JSON list of C-alpha atoms in Angstrom, two decimals:
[
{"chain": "W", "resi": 5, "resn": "UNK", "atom": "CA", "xyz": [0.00, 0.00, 0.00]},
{"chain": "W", "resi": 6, "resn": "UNK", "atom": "CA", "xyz": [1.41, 2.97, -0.91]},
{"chain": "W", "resi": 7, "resn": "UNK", "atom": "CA", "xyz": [-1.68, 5.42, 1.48]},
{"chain": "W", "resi": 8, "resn": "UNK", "atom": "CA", "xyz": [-5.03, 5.28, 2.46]},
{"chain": "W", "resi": 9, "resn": "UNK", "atom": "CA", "xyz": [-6.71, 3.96, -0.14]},
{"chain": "W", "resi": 10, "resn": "UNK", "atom": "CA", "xyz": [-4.63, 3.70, -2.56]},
{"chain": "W", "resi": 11, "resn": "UNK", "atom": "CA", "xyz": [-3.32, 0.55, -3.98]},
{"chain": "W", "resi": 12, "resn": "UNK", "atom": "CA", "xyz": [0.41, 0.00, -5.98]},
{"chain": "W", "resi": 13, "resn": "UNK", "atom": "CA", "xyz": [0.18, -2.76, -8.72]},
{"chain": "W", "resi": 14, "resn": "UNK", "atom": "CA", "xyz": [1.71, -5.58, -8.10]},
{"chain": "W", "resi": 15, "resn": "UNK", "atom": "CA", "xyz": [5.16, -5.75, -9.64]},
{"chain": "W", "resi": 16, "resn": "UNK", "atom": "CA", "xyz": [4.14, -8.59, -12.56]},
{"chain": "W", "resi": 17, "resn": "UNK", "atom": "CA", "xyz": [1.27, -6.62, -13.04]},
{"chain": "W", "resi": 18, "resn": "UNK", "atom": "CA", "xyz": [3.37, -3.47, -14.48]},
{"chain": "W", "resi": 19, "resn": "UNK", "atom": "CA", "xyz": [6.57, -4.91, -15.75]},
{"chain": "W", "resi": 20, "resn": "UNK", "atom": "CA", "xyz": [3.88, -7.03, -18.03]},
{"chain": "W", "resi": 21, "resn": "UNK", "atom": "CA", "xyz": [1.48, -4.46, -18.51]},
{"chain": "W", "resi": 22, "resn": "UNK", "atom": "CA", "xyz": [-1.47, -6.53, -17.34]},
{"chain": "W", "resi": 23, "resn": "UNK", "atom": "CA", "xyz": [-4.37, -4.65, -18.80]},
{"chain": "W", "resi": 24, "resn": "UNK", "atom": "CA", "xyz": [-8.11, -4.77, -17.86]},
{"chain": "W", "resi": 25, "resn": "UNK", "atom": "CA", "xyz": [-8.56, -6.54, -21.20]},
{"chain": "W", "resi": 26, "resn": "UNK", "atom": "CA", "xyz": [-6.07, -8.72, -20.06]},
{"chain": "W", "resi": 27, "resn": "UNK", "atom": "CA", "xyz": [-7.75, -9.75, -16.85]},
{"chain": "W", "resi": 28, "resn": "UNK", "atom": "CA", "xyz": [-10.94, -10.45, -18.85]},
{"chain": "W", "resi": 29, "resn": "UNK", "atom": "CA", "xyz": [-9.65, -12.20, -21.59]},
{"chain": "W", "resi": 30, "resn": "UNK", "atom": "CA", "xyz": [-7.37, -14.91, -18.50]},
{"chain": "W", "resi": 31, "resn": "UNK", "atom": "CA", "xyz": [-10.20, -14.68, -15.95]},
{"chain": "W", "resi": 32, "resn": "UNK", "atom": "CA", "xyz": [-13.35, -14.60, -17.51]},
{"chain": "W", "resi": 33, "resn": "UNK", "atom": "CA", "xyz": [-13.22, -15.23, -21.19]},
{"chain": "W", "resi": 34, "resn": "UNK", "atom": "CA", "xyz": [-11.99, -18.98, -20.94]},
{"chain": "W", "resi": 35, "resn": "UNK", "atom": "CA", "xyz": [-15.35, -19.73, -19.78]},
{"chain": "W", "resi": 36, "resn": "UNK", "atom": "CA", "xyz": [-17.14, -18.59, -22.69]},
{"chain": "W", "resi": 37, "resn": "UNK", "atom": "CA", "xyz": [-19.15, -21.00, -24.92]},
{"chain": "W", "resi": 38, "resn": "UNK", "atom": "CA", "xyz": [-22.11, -23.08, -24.60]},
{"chain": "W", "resi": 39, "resn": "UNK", "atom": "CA", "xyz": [-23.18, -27.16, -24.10]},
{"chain": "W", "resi": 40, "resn": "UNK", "atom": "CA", "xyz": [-25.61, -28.85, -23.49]},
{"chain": "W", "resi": 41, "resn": "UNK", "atom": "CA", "xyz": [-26.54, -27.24, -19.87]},
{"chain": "W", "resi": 42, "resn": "UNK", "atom": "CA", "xyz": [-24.48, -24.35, -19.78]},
{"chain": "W", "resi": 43, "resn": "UNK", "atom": "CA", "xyz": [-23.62, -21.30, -21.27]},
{"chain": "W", "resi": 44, "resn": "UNK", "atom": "CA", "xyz": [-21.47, -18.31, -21.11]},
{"chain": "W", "resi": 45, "resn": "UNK", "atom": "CA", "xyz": [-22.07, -14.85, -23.09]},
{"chain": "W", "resi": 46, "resn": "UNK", "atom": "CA", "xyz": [-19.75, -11.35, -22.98]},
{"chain": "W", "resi": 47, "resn": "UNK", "atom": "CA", "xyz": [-21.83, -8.04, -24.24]},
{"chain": "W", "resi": 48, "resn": "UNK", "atom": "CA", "xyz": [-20.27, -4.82, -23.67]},
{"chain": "W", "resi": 49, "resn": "UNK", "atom": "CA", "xyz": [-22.77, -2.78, -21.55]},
{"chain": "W", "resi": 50, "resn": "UNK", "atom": "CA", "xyz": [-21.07, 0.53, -22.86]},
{"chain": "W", "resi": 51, "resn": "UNK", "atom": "CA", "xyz": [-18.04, 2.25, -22.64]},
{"chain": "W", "resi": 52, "resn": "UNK", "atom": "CA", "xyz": [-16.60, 4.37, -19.44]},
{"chain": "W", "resi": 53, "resn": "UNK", "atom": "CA", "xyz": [-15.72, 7.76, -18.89]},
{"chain": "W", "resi": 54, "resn": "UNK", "atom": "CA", "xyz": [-11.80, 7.47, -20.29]},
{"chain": "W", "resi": 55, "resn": "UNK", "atom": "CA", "xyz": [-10.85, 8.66, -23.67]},
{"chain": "W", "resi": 56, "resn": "UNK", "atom": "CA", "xyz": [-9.90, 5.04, -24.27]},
{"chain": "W", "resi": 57, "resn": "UNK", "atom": "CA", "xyz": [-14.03, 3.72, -23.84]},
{"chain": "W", "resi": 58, "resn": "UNK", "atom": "CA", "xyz": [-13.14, 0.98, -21.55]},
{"chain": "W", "resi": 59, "resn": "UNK", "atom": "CA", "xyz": [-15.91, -1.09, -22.54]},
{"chain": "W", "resi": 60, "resn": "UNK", "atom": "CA", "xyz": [-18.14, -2.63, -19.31]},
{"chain": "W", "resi": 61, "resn": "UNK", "atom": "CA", "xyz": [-18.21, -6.69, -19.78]},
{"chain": "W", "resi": 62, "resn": "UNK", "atom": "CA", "xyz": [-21.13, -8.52, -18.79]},
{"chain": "W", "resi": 63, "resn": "UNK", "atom": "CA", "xyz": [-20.31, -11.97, -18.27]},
{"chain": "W", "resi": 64, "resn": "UNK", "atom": "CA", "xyz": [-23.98, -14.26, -18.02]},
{"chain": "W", "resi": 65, "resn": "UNK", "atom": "CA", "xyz": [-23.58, -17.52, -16.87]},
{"chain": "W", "resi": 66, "resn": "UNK", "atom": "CA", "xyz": [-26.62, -19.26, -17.44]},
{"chain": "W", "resi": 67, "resn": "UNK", "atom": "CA", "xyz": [-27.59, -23.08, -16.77]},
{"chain": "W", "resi": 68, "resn": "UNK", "atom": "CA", "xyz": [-30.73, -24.41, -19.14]},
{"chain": "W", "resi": 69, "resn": "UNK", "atom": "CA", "xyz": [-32.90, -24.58, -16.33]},
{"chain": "W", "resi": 70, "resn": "UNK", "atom": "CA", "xyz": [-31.98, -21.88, -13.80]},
{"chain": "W", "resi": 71, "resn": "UNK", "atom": "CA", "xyz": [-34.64, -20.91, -10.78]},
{"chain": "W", "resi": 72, "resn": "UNK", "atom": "CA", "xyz": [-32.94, -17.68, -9.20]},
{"chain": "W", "resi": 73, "resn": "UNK", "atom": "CA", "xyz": [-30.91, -14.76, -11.16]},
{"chain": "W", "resi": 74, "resn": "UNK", "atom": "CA", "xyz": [-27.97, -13.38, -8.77]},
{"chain": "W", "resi": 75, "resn": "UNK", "atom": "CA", "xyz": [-26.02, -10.44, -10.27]},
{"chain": "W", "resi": 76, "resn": "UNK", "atom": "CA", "xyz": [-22.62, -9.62, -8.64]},
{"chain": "W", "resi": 77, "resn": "UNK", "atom": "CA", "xyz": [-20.33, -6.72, -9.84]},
{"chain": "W", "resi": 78, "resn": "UNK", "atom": "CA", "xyz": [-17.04, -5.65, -8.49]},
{"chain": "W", "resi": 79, "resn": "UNK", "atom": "CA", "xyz": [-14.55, -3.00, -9.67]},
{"chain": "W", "resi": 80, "resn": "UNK", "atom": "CA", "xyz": [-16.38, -0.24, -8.54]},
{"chain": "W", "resi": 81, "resn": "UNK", "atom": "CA", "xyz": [-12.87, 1.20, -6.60]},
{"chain": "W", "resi": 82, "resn": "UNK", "atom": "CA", "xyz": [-10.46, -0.63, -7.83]},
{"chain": "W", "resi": 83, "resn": "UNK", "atom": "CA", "xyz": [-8.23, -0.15, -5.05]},
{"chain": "W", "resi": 84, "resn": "UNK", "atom": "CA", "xyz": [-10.48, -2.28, -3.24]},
{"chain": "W", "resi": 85, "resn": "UNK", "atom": "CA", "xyz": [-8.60, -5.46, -5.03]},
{"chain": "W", "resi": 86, "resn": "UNK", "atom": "CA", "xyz": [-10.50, -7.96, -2.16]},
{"chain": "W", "resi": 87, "resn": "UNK", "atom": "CA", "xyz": [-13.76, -7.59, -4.24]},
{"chain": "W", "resi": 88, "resn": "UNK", "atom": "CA", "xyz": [-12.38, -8.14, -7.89]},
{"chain": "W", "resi": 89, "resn": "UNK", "atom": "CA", "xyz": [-10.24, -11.57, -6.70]},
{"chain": "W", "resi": 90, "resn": "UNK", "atom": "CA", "xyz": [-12.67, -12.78, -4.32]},
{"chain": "W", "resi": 91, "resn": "UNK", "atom": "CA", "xyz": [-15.38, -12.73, -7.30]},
{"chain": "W", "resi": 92, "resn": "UNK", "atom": "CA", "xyz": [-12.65, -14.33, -9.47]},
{"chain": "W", "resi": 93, "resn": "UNK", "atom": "CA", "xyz": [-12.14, -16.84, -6.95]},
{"chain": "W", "resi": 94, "resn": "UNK", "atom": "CA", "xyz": [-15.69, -18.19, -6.62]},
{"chain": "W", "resi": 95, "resn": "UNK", "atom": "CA", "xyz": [-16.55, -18.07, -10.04]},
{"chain": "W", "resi": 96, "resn": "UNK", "atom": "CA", "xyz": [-13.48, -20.47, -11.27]},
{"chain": "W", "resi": 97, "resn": "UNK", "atom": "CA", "xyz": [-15.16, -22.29, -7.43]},
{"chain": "W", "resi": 98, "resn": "UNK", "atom": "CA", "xyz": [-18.17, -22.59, -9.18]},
{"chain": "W", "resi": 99, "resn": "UNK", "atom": "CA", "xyz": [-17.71, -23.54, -12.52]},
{"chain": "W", "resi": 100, "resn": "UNK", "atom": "CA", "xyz": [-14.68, -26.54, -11.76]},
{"chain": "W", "resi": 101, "resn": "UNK", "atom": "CA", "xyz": [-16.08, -27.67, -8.02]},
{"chain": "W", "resi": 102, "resn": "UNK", "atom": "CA", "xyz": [-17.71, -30.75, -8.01]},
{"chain": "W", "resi": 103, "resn": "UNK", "atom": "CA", "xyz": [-18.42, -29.94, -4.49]},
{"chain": "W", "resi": 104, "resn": "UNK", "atom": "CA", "xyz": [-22.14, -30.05, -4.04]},
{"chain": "W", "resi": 105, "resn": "UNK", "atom": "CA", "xyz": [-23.23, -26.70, -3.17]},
{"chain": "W", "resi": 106, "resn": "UNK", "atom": "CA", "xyz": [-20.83, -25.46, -6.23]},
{"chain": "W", "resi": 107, "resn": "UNK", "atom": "CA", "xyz": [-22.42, -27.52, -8.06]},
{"chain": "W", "resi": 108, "resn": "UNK", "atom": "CA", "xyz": [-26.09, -26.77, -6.94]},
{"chain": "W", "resi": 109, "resn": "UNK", "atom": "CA", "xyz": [-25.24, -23.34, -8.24]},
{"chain": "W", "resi": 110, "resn": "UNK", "atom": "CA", "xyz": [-23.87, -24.11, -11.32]},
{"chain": "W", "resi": 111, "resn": "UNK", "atom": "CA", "xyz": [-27.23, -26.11, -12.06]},
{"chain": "W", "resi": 112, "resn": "UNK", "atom": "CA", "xyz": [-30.18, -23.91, -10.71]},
{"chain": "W", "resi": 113, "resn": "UNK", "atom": "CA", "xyz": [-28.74, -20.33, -10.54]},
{"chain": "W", "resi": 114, "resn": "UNK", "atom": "CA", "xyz": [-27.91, -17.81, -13.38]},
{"chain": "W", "resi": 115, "resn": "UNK", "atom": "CA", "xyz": [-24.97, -15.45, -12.63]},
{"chain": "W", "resi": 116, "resn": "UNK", "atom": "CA", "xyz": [-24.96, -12.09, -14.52]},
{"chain": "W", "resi": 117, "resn": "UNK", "atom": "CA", "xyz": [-21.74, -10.75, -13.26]},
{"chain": "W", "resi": 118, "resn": "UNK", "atom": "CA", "xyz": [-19.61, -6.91, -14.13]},
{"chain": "W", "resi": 119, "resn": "UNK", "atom": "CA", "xyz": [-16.31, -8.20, -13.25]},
{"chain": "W", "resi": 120, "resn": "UNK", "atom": "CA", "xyz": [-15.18, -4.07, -12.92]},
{"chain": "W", "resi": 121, "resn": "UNK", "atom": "CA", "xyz": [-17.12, -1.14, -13.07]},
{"chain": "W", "resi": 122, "resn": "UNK", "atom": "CA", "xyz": [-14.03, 1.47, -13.02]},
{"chain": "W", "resi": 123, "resn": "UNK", "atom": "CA", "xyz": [-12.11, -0.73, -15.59]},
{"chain": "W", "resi": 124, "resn": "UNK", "atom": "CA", "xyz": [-9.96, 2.88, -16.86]},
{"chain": "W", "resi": 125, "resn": "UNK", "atom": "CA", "xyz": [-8.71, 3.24, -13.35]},
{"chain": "W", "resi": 126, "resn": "UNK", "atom": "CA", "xyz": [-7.37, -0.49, -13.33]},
{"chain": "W", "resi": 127, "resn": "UNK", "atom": "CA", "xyz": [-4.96, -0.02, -15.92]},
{"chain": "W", "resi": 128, "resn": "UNK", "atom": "CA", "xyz": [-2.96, 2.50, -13.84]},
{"chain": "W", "resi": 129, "resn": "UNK", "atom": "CA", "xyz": [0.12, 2.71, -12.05]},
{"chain": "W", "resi": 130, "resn": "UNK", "atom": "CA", "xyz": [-1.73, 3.23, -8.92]},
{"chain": "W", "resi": 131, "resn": "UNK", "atom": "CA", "xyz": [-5.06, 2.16, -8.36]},
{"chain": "W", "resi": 132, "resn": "UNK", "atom": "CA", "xyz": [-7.21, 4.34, -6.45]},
{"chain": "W", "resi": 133, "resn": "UNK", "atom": "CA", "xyz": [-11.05, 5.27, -6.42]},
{"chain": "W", "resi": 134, "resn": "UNK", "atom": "CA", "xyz": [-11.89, 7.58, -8.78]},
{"chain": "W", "resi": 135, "resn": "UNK", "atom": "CA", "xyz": [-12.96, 6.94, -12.71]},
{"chain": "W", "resi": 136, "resn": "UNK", "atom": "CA", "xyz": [-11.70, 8.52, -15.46]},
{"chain": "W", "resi": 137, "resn": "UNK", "atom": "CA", "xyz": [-13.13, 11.86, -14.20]},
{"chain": "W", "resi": 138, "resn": "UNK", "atom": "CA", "xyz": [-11.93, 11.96, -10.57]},
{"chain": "W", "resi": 139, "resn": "UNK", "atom": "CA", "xyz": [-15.26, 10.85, -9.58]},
{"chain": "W", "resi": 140, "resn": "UNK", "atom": "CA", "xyz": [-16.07, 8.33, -6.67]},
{"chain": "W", "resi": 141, "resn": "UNK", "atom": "CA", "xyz": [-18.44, 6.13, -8.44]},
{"chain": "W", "resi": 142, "resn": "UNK", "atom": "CA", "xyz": [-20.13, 4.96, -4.94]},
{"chain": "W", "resi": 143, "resn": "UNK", "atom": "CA", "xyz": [-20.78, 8.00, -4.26]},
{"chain": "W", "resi": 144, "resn": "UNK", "atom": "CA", "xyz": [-22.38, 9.08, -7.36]},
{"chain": "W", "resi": 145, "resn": "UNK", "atom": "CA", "xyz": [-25.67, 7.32, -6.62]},
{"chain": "W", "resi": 146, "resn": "UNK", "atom": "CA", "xyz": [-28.72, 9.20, -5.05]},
{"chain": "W", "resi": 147, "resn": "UNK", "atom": "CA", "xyz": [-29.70, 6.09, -2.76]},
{"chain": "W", "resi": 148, "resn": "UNK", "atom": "CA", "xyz": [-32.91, 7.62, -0.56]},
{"chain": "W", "resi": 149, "resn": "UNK", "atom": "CA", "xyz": [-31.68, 10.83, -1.82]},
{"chain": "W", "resi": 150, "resn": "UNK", "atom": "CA", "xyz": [-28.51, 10.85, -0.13]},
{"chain": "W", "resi": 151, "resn": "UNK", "atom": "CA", "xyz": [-26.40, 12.27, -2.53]},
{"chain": "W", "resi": 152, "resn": "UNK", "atom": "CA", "xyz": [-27.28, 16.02, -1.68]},
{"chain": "W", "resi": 153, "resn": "UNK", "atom": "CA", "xyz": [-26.28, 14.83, 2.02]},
{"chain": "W", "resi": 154, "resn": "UNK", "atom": "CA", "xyz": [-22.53, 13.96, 0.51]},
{"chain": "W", "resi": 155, "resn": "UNK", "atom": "CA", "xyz": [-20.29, 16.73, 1.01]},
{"chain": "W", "resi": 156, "resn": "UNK", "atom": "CA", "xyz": [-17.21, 15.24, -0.88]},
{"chain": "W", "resi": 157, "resn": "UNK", "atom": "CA", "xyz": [-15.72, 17.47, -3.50]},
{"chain": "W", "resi": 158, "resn": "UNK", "atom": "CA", "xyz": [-15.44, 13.98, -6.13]},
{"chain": "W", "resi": 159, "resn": "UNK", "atom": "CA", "xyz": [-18.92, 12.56, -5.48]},
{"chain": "W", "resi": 160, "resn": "UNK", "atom": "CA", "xyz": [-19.57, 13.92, -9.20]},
{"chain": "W", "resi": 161, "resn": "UNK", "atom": "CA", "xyz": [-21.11, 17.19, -10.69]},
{"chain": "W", "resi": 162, "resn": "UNK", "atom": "CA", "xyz": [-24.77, 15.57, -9.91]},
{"chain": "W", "resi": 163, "resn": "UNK", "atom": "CA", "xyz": [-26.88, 11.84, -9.00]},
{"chain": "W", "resi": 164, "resn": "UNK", "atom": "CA", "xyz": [-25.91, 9.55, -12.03]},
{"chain": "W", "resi": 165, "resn": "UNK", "atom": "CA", "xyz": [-23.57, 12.42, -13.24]},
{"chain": "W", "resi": 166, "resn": "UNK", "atom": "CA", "xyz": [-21.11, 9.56, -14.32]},
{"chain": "W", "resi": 167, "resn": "UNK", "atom": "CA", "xyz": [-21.62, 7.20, -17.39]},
{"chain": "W", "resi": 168, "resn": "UNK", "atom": "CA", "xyz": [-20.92, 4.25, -14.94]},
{"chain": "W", "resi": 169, "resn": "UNK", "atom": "CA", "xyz": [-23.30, 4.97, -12.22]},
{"chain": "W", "resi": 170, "resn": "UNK", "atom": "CA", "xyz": [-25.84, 5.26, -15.45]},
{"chain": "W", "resi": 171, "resn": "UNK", "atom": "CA", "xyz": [-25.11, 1.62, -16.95]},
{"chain": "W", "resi": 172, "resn": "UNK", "atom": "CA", "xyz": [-24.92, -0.13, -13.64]},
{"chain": "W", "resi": 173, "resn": "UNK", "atom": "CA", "xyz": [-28.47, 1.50, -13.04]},
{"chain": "W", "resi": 174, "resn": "UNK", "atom": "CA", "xyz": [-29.12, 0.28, -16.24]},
{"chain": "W", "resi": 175, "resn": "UNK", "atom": "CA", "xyz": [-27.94, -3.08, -16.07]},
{"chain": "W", "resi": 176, "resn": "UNK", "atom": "CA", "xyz": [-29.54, -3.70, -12.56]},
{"chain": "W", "resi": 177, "resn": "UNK", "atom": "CA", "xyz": [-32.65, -1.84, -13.64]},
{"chain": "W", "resi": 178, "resn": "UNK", "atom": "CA", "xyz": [-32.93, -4.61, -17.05]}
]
């Protein structure tokens, strides 16, 4: 750690220039395809507030005959690094356990998952909260009206000011 809340990358992560496309494409993308039971789509769900249009992944894992929809994103700081490997971690759990609650998911529950909702800010030297804007994306949502309550000079310019607040509202919304 390098202060507060801010997070160095690790070492192999800059020497190799481990992009957010990178992550994707070596945690998430191997999983993509279909069988018999299963199947795995990507969609972009737009593009974030960087000049480079980080595009938001949506990663749907979907069994044939699923009873419950659970949607998980992470990302949203990505200092917070916790959040974006623990999500790894139970996914690759989930789809290679033949434990039997792993596998009770894999069979009955569909997964729509945002791996990273700040994906611009991942790609830096330093990870840290904002976006691509200097905005805290957490605390660009009006929640009960809240956000007039905030008085933080990078909760944004207003609610939903930021084009990630307005696809994860989107995406949970859909």
């Amino acid at each position: 750690p390098i202060g507060r809340n801010n997070v160095k990358r690790a070492d192999w992560a800059a020497e190799n220039k481990y992009t957010y496309y990178d992550f994707l494409a070596h945690y998430y993308d191997g999983y993509l395809g279909e069988n018999d039971n299963y199947s795995v789509t990507k969609r972009s769900r737009g593009s974030d507030a960087s000049k480079s249009g980080y595009e938001l992944c949506e990663y749907d894992f979907c069994p044939v005959n699923y009873k419950k929809v659970v949607m998980i994103s992470a990302g949203m700081n990505t200092c917070e690094t916790g959040a974006l490997w623990g999500l790894i971690t139970f996914i690759k759990a989930m789809m290679t356990s033949d434990e039997e609650g792993f596998k009770f998911l894999r069979e009955n529950v569909r997964f729509k998952i945002l791996p990273m909702i700040c994906p611009s800010s991942f790609d830096k030297d330093t990870l840290a909260y904002p976006n691509a804007n200097g905005v805290r994306i957490n605390k660009n949502f009006d929640y009960c009206r809240n956000w007039y309550n905030i008085s933080a000079p990078d909760k944004g310019d207003y609610p939903d000011s930021e084009v990630e607040s307005r696809i994860l509202k989107t995406w949970l919304n859909e």
